[in-house]
Coordinates of C-alpha atoms in Angstrom, one line a residue:
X1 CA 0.0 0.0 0.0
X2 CA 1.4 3.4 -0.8
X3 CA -0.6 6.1 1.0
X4 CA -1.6 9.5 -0.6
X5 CA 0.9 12.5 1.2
X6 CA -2.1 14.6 1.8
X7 CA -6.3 13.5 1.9
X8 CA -8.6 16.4 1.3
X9 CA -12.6 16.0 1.6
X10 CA -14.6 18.1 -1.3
X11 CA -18.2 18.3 -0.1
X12 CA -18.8 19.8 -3.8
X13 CA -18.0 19.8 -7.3
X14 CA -16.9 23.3 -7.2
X15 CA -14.3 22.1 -4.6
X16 CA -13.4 19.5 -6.4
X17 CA -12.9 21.8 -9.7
X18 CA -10.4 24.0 -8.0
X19 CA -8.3 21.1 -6.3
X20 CA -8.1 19.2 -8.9
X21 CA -6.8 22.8 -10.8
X22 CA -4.1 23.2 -7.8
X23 CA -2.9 19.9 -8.8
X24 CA -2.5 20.7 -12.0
X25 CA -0.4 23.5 -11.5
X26 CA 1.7 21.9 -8.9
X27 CA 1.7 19.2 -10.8
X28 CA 1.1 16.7 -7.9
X29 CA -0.9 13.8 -8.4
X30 CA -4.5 13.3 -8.0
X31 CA -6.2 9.4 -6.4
X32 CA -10.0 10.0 -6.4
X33 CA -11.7 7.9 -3.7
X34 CA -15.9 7.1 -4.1
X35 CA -16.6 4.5 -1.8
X36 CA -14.0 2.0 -1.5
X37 CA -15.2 -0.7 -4.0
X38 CA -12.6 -0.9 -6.9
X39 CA -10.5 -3.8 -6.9
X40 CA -8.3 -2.5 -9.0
X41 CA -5.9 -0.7 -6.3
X42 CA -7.0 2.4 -8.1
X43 CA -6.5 3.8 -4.7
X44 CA -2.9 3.1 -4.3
X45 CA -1.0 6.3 -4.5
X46 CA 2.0 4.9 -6.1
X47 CA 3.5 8.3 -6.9
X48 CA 2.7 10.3 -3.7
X49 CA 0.0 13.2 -4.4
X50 CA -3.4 14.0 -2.8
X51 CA -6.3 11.6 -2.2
X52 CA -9.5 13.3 -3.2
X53 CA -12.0 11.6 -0.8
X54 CA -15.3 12.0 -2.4
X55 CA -17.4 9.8 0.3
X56 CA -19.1 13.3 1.8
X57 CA -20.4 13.9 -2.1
X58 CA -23.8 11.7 -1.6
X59 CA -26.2 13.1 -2.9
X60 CA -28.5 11.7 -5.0
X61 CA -29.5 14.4 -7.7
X62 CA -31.7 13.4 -10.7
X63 CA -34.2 9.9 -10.6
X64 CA -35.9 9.4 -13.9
X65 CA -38.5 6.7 -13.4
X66 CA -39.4 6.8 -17.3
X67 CA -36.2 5.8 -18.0
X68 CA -34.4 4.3 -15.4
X69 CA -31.8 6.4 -14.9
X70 CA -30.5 8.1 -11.7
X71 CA -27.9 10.9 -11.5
X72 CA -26.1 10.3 -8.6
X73 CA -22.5 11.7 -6.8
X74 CA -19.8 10.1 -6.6
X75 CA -20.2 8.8 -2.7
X76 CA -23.9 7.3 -3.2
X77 CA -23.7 3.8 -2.4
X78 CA -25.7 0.6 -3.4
X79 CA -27.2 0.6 0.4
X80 CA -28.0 4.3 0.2
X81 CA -29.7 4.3 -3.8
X82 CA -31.9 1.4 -2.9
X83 CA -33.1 3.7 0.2
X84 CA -33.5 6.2 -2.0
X85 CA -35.3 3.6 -4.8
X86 CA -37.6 1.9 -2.1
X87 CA -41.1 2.2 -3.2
X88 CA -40.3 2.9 -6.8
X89 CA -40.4 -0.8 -7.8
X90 CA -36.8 -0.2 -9.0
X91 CA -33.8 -1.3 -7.4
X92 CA -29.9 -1.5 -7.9
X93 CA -29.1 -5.3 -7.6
X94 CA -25.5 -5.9 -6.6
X95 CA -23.5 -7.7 -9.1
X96 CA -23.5 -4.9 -11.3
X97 CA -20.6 -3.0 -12.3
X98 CA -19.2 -0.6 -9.7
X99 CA -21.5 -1.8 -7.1
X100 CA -20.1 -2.2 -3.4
X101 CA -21.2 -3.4 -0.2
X102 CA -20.8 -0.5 1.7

């Protein structure tokens, strides 16, 4: 495991526009972080650079029933969209890509 050198908590996407900018002119490394569920070790800050924690950005913003489609942040878990879905007759089964169990 190589740990980030610095974890910063964006609550929106404005934040999130004028880290990511910071980064960019420092040139330092950016590891986003939703919920924990890649198994890819996307994570892994190999290279040093800031962890962008996104789990406080869960909100759940657009629900189309027509289409089933749902706009949702980047911190909305499976647990917390099937909250949000109960009563809709719609739900997000896990097994689906990007699902976790958080």
């Amino acid at each position: 495991c190589a740990p980030p050198d610095a974890v910063v908590w964006p609550q929106a996407v404005g934040q999130v526009q004028e880290l990511a900018a910071l980064c960019y002119r420092c040139r330092v490394p950016m590891v986003p972080f939703g919920t924990g569920t890649g198994l890819e070790g996307g994570v892994n800050a190999v290279q040093g650079g800031v962890c962008f924690n996104l789990s406080h950005m869960d909100a759940i913003t657009e629900l189309s029933l027509e289409d089933f489609s749902v706009t949702v942040e980047p911190g909305v878990t499976r647990k917390a969209l099937n909250s949000h879905l109960r009563g809709t007759g719609l739900w997000f089964p896990v097994g689906t890509v990007g699902t976790g169990e958080q």
